[in-house]
Amino acid sequence: MTRYARGGAAIDWGALSPGHEDGPVDGVTGDGGVRLRRRLGRADLGAVSEVRGALRDLLRHWGRPGTAETAELLASELVTNALVHTDRDAVFTATVEPRRLRVEVRDFTGHRPRLRGADTGDGTHGRGLMLVQALADAWGVSAHGVGKSVWFELDASA
């Protein structure tokens, strides 16, 4: 796993924690957090607004002011990237704990995302991971046997 702090510097390496993909679709996690999970259909860009709405409802009373809006924006970017750049299904997971939010989008291709500047020929591409880098407290890419997860974390009290 590659982990980045705000600003993009890699801060550590590790492995995906065991059982990370297990658990209820929606519900309470073993450590008292709440998990929201959605399966996203291939190229279903309507799923972006559905994920935003579900995440907004989940975060209605969590974190510092503006955290929910930032989480929605960054989640939208990760979901859109997975659906546009992979041509496969994906899985969205948000885990809310008292002090942090972790959002990850798993896809099933080995293509690793890369941070790049905005495409000057088309103003609609190239900014997603730049936003994640700038606004998340931490973010990274975790490799799986098949595919990867791109994730970010927000701290409720920062």
PDB file of C-alpha atoms in Angstrom:
ATOM      1  CA  MET A   1       0.000   0.000   0.000  1.00  0.00           C
ATOM      2  CA  THR A   2       1.227   3.462  -0.753  1.00  0.00           C
ATOM      3  CA  ARG A   3       0.073   6.106   1.704  1.00  0.00           C
ATOM      4  CA  TYR A   4       0.320   9.841   1.161  1.00  0.00           C
ATOM      5  CA  ALA A   5      -0.139  12.747   3.528  1.00  0.00           C
ATOM      6  CA  ARG A   6      -1.686  16.023   2.458  1.00  0.00           C
ATOM      7  CA  GLY A   7       0.608  17.528  -0.137  1.00  0.00           C
ATOM      8  CA  GLY A   8       1.476  14.179  -1.701  1.00  0.00           C
ATOM      9  CA  ALA A   9       4.599  12.972   0.098  1.00  0.00           C
ATOM     10  CA  ALA A  10       4.604   9.201   0.625  1.00  0.00           C
ATOM     11  CA  ILE A  11       4.673   8.500   4.358  1.00  0.00           C
ATOM     12  CA  ASP A  12       4.699   4.723   4.719  1.00  0.00           C
ATOM     13  CA  TRP A  13       4.237   1.311   3.105  1.00  0.00           C
ATOM     14  CA  GLY A  14       2.233  -1.605   4.407  1.00  0.00           C
ATOM     15  CA  ALA A  15      -0.266  -4.274   3.518  1.00  0.00           C
ATOM     16  CA  LEU A  16      -4.007  -4.265   3.299  1.00  0.00           C
ATOM     17  CA  SER A  17      -5.421  -5.283   6.643  1.00  0.00           C
ATOM     18  CA  PRO A  18      -6.954  -8.770   6.796  1.00  0.00           C
ATOM     19  CA  GLY A  19     -10.698  -8.888   6.366  1.00  0.00           C
ATOM     20  CA  HIS A  20     -10.854  -5.380   4.954  1.00  0.00           C
ATOM     21  CA  GLU A  21     -13.229  -6.429   2.195  1.00  0.00           C
ATOM     22  CA  ASP A  22     -15.440  -8.499   4.513  1.00  0.00           C
ATOM     23  CA  GLY A  23     -18.361  -7.304   6.537  1.00  0.00           C
ATOM     24  CA  PRO A  24     -21.886  -6.057   6.022  1.00  0.00           C
ATOM     25  CA  VAL A  25     -22.975  -4.079   3.003  1.00  0.00           C
ATOM     26  CA  ASP A  26     -24.173  -1.364   5.373  1.00  0.00           C
ATOM     27  CA  GLY A  27     -24.009  -1.508   9.123  1.00  0.00           C
ATOM     28  CA  VAL A  28     -21.917  -1.299  12.228  1.00  0.00           C
ATOM     29  CA  THR A  29     -18.298  -2.472  12.084  1.00  0.00           C
ATOM     30  CA  GLY A  30     -16.669  -4.504  14.840  1.00  0.00           C
ATOM     31  CA  ASP A  31     -14.913  -1.427  16.232  1.00  0.00           C
ATOM     32  CA  GLY A  32     -18.032   0.703  16.596  1.00  0.00           C
ATOM     33  CA  GLY A  33     -17.763   2.456  13.254  1.00  0.00           C
ATOM     34  CA  VAL A  34     -20.452   2.545  10.596  1.00  0.00           C
ATOM     35  CA  ARG A  35     -19.876   1.167   7.099  1.00  0.00           C
ATOM     36  CA  LEU A  36     -21.587   2.089   3.864  1.00  0.00           C
ATOM     37  CA  ARG A  37     -20.875  -0.148   0.884  1.00  0.00           C
ATOM     38  CA  ARG A  38     -22.185   0.073  -2.663  1.00  0.00           C
ATOM     39  CA  ARG A  39     -21.484  -2.058  -5.710  1.00  0.00           C
ATOM     40  CA  LEU A  40     -21.080   0.173  -8.761  1.00  0.00           C
ATOM     41  CA  GLY A  41     -22.023  -1.121 -12.185  1.00  0.00           C
ATOM     42  CA  ARG A  42     -19.635  -0.804 -15.094  1.00  0.00           C
ATOM     43  CA  ALA A  43     -19.815   2.663 -16.657  1.00  0.00           C
ATOM     44  CA  ASP A  44     -22.861   3.576 -14.503  1.00  0.00           C
ATOM     45  CA  LEU A  45     -22.081   7.250 -13.993  1.00  0.00           C
ATOM     46  CA  GLY A  46     -25.468   7.673 -12.305  1.00  0.00           C
ATOM     47  CA  ALA A  47     -23.854   5.862  -9.374  1.00  0.00           C
ATOM     48  CA  VAL A  48     -21.763   8.978  -8.691  1.00  0.00           C
ATOM     49  CA  SER A  49     -24.763  11.004  -7.497  1.00  0.00           C
ATOM     50  CA  GLU A  50     -26.195   7.994  -5.641  1.00  0.00           C
ATOM     51  CA  VAL A  51     -22.934   7.576  -3.710  1.00  0.00           C
ATOM     52  CA  ARG A  52     -22.815  11.301  -2.936  1.00  0.00           C
ATOM     53  CA  GLY A  53     -26.343  11.220  -1.531  1.00  0.00           C
ATOM     54  CA  ALA A  54     -25.758   8.107   0.577  1.00  0.00           C
ATOM     55  CA  LEU A  55     -22.508   9.540   1.930  1.00  0.00           C
ATOM     56  CA  ARG A  56     -24.195  12.889   2.670  1.00  0.00           C
ATOM     57  CA  ASP A  57     -26.884  11.099   4.702  1.00  0.00           C
ATOM     58  CA  LEU A  58     -24.282   9.044   6.547  1.00  0.00           C
ATOM     59  CA  LEU A  59     -22.166  12.092   7.446  1.00  0.00           C
ATOM     60  CA  ARG A  60     -24.985  14.471   8.336  1.00  0.00           C
ATOM     61  CA  HIS A  61     -23.834  14.780  11.984  1.00  0.00           C
ATOM     62  CA  TRP A  62     -20.164  13.786  11.753  1.00  0.00           C
ATOM     63  CA  GLY A  63     -16.926  15.743  11.800  1.00  0.00           C
ATOM     64  CA  ARG A  64     -15.916  19.335  11.585  1.00  0.00           C
ATOM     65  CA  PRO A  65     -17.811  21.871   9.445  1.00  0.00           C
ATOM     66  CA  GLY A  66     -17.245  21.267   5.752  1.00  0.00           C
ATOM     67  CA  THR A  67     -16.011  17.689   6.193  1.00  0.00           C
ATOM     68  CA  ALA A  68     -19.079  16.108   4.630  1.00  0.00           C
ATOM     69  CA  GLU A  69     -18.873  18.354   1.574  1.00  0.00           C
ATOM     70  CA  THR A  70     -15.180  17.570   1.120  1.00  0.00           C
ATOM     71  CA  ALA A  71     -15.890  13.850   1.520  1.00  0.00           C
ATOM     72  CA  GLU A  72     -18.635  14.013  -1.117  1.00  0.00           C
ATOM     73  CA  LEU A  73     -16.364  15.780  -3.590  1.00  0.00           C
ATOM     74  CA  LEU A  74     -13.463  13.374  -3.111  1.00  0.00           C
ATOM     75  CA  ALA A  75     -15.709  10.301  -3.170  1.00  0.00           C
ATOM     76  CA  SER A  76     -17.213  11.541  -6.445  1.00  0.00           C
ATOM     77  CA  GLU A  77     -13.752  11.851  -7.939  1.00  0.00           C
ATOM     78  CA  LEU A  78     -12.716   8.323  -6.941  1.00  0.00           C
ATOM     79  CA  VAL A  79     -15.984   6.756  -8.128  1.00  0.00           C
ATOM     80  CA  THR A  80     -15.842   8.617 -11.435  1.00  0.00           C
ATOM     81  CA  ASN A  81     -12.224   7.579 -12.004  1.00  0.00           C
ATOM     82  CA  ALA A  82     -13.013   3.923 -11.347  1.00  0.00           C
ATOM     83  CA  LEU A  83     -16.006   3.892 -13.671  1.00  0.00           C
ATOM     84  CA  VAL A  84     -14.473   5.925 -16.487  1.00  0.00           C
ATOM     85  CA  HIS A  85     -10.956   4.493 -16.536  1.00  0.00           C
ATOM     86  CA  THR A  86     -11.518   0.785 -15.897  1.00  0.00           C
ATOM     87  CA  ASP A  87     -14.571  -0.380 -17.895  1.00  0.00           C
ATOM     88  CA  ARG A  88     -15.391  -2.751 -15.005  1.00  0.00           C
ATOM     89  CA  ASP A  89     -17.574  -2.823 -11.907  1.00  0.00           C
ATOM     90  CA  ALA A  90     -16.259  -1.243  -8.720  1.00  0.00           C
ATOM     91  CA  VAL A  91     -17.038  -1.292  -4.995  1.00  0.00           C
ATOM     92  CA  PHE A  92     -17.415   1.867  -2.901  1.00  0.00           C
ATOM     93  CA  THR A  93     -16.857   1.619   0.859  1.00  0.00           C
ATOM     94  CA  ALA A  94     -17.045   4.393   3.447  1.00  0.00           C
ATOM     95  CA  THR A  95     -16.183   3.646   7.052  1.00  0.00           C
ATOM     96  CA  VAL A  96     -17.055   6.287   9.612  1.00  0.00           C
ATOM     97  CA  GLU A  97     -15.462   6.187  13.029  1.00  0.00           C
ATOM     98  CA  PRO A  98     -15.734   8.841  15.737  1.00  0.00           C
ATOM     99  CA  ARG A  99     -12.450  10.501  14.704  1.00  0.00           C
ATOM    100  CA  ARG A 100     -11.996   9.614  11.056  1.00  0.00           C
ATOM    101  CA  LEU A 101     -13.649   8.776   7.779  1.00  0.00           C
ATOM    102  CA  ARG A 102     -12.086   6.348   5.319  1.00  0.00           C
ATOM    103  CA  VAL A 103     -13.453   6.104   1.797  1.00  0.00           C
ATOM    104  CA  GLU A 104     -12.157   3.637  -0.735  1.00  0.00           C
ATOM    105  CA  VAL A 105     -13.127   2.612  -4.217  1.00  0.00           C
ATOM    106  CA  ARG A 106     -11.979  -0.800  -5.344  1.00  0.00           C
ATOM    107  CA  ASP A 107     -11.817  -1.716  -8.985  1.00  0.00           C
ATOM    108  CA  PHE A 108     -10.734  -4.922 -10.648  1.00  0.00           C
ATOM    109  CA  THR A 109      -7.979  -3.844 -13.002  1.00  0.00           C
ATOM    110  CA  GLY A 110      -4.256  -3.663 -12.355  1.00  0.00           C
ATOM    111  CA  HIS A 111      -3.911  -0.231 -13.962  1.00  0.00           C
ATOM    112  CA  ARG A 112      -2.547   2.033 -11.219  1.00  0.00           C
ATOM    113  CA  PRO A 113      -3.716   5.632 -11.200  1.00  0.00           C
ATOM    114  CA  ARG A 114      -1.157   8.350 -11.585  1.00  0.00           C
ATOM    115  CA  LEU A 115      -1.172  11.887 -10.356  1.00  0.00           C
ATOM    116  CA  ARG A 116      -0.976  14.254 -13.296  1.00  0.00           C
ATOM    117  CA  GLY A 117      -1.670  17.826 -14.190  1.00  0.00           C
ATOM    118  CA  ALA A 118      -4.907  18.857 -15.796  1.00  0.00           C
ATOM    119  CA  ASP A 119      -5.266  17.944 -19.462  1.00  0.00           C
ATOM    120  CA  THR A 120      -4.930  21.253 -21.271  1.00  0.00           C
ATOM    121  CA  GLY A 121      -6.833  19.952 -24.311  1.00  0.00           C
ATOM    122  CA  ASP A 122      -9.920  18.987 -22.331  1.00  0.00           C
ATOM    123  CA  GLY A 123     -10.749  20.838 -19.134  1.00  0.00           C
ATOM    124  CA  THR A 124     -12.734  17.902 -17.700  1.00  0.00           C
ATOM    125  CA  HIS A 125      -9.917  15.423 -17.016  1.00  0.00           C
ATOM    126  CA  GLY A 126      -6.826  15.199 -14.851  1.00  0.00           C
ATOM    127  CA  ARG A 127      -7.846  16.947 -11.657  1.00  0.00           C
ATOM    128  CA  GLY A 128      -9.365  14.151  -9.552  1.00  0.00           C
ATOM    129  CA  LEU A 129      -6.285  12.871  -7.774  1.00  0.00           C
ATOM    130  CA  MET A 130      -4.936  16.412  -7.490  1.00  0.00           C
ATOM    131  CA  LEU A 131      -8.067  17.276  -5.476  1.00  0.00           C
ATOM    132  CA  VAL A 132      -7.677  14.163  -3.342  1.00  0.00           C
ATOM    133  CA  GLN A 133      -4.033  15.030  -2.706  1.00  0.00           C
ATOM    134  CA  ALA A 134      -4.873  18.619  -1.750  1.00  0.00           C
ATOM    135  CA  LEU A 135      -7.937  18.008   0.434  1.00  0.00           C
ATOM    136  CA  ALA A 136      -7.554  14.597   2.098  1.00  0.00           C
ATOM    137  CA  ASP A 137      -5.652  14.179   5.351  1.00  0.00           C
ATOM    138  CA  ALA A 138      -4.180  10.977   3.877  1.00  0.00           C
ATOM    139  CA  TRP A 139      -4.711   8.971   0.690  1.00  0.00           C
ATOM    140  CA  GLY A 140      -3.187   6.082  -1.179  1.00  0.00           C
ATOM    141  CA  VAL A 141      -3.478   3.052  -3.415  1.00  0.00           C
ATOM    142  CA  SER A 142      -3.733  -0.512  -2.075  1.00  0.00           C
ATOM    143  CA  ALA A 143      -3.004  -3.430  -4.390  1.00  0.00           C
ATOM    144  CA  HIS A 144      -5.229  -6.511  -4.274  1.00  0.00           C
ATOM    145  CA  GLY A 145      -4.813  -9.920  -5.900  1.00  0.00           C
ATOM    146  CA  VAL A 146      -7.115  -8.635  -8.626  1.00  0.00           C
ATOM    147  CA  GLY A 147      -7.272  -4.880  -8.911  1.00  0.00           C
ATOM    148  CA  LYS A 148      -6.670  -2.127  -6.399  1.00  0.00           C
ATOM    149  CA  SER A 149      -8.346   0.314  -4.028  1.00  0.00           C
ATOM    150  CA  VAL A 150      -7.818   4.036  -4.160  1.00  0.00           C
ATOM    151  CA  TRP A 151      -8.674   5.548  -0.790  1.00  0.00           C
ATOM    152  CA  PHE A 152      -8.629   8.699   1.291  1.00  0.00           C
ATOM    153  CA  GLU A 153      -9.085   9.582   4.940  1.00  0.00           C
ATOM    154  CA  LEU A 154     -10.436  12.692   6.615  1.00  0.00           C
ATOM    155  CA  ASP A 155      -9.909  13.463  10.284  1.00  0.00           C
ATOM    156  CA  ALA A 156     -13.033  14.637  12.121  1.00  0.00           C
ATOM    157  CA  SER A 157     -11.174  17.003  14.420  1.00  0.00           C
ATOM    158  CA  ALA A 158      -8.362  18.458  12.288  1.00  0.00           C
TER     159      ALA A 158
END
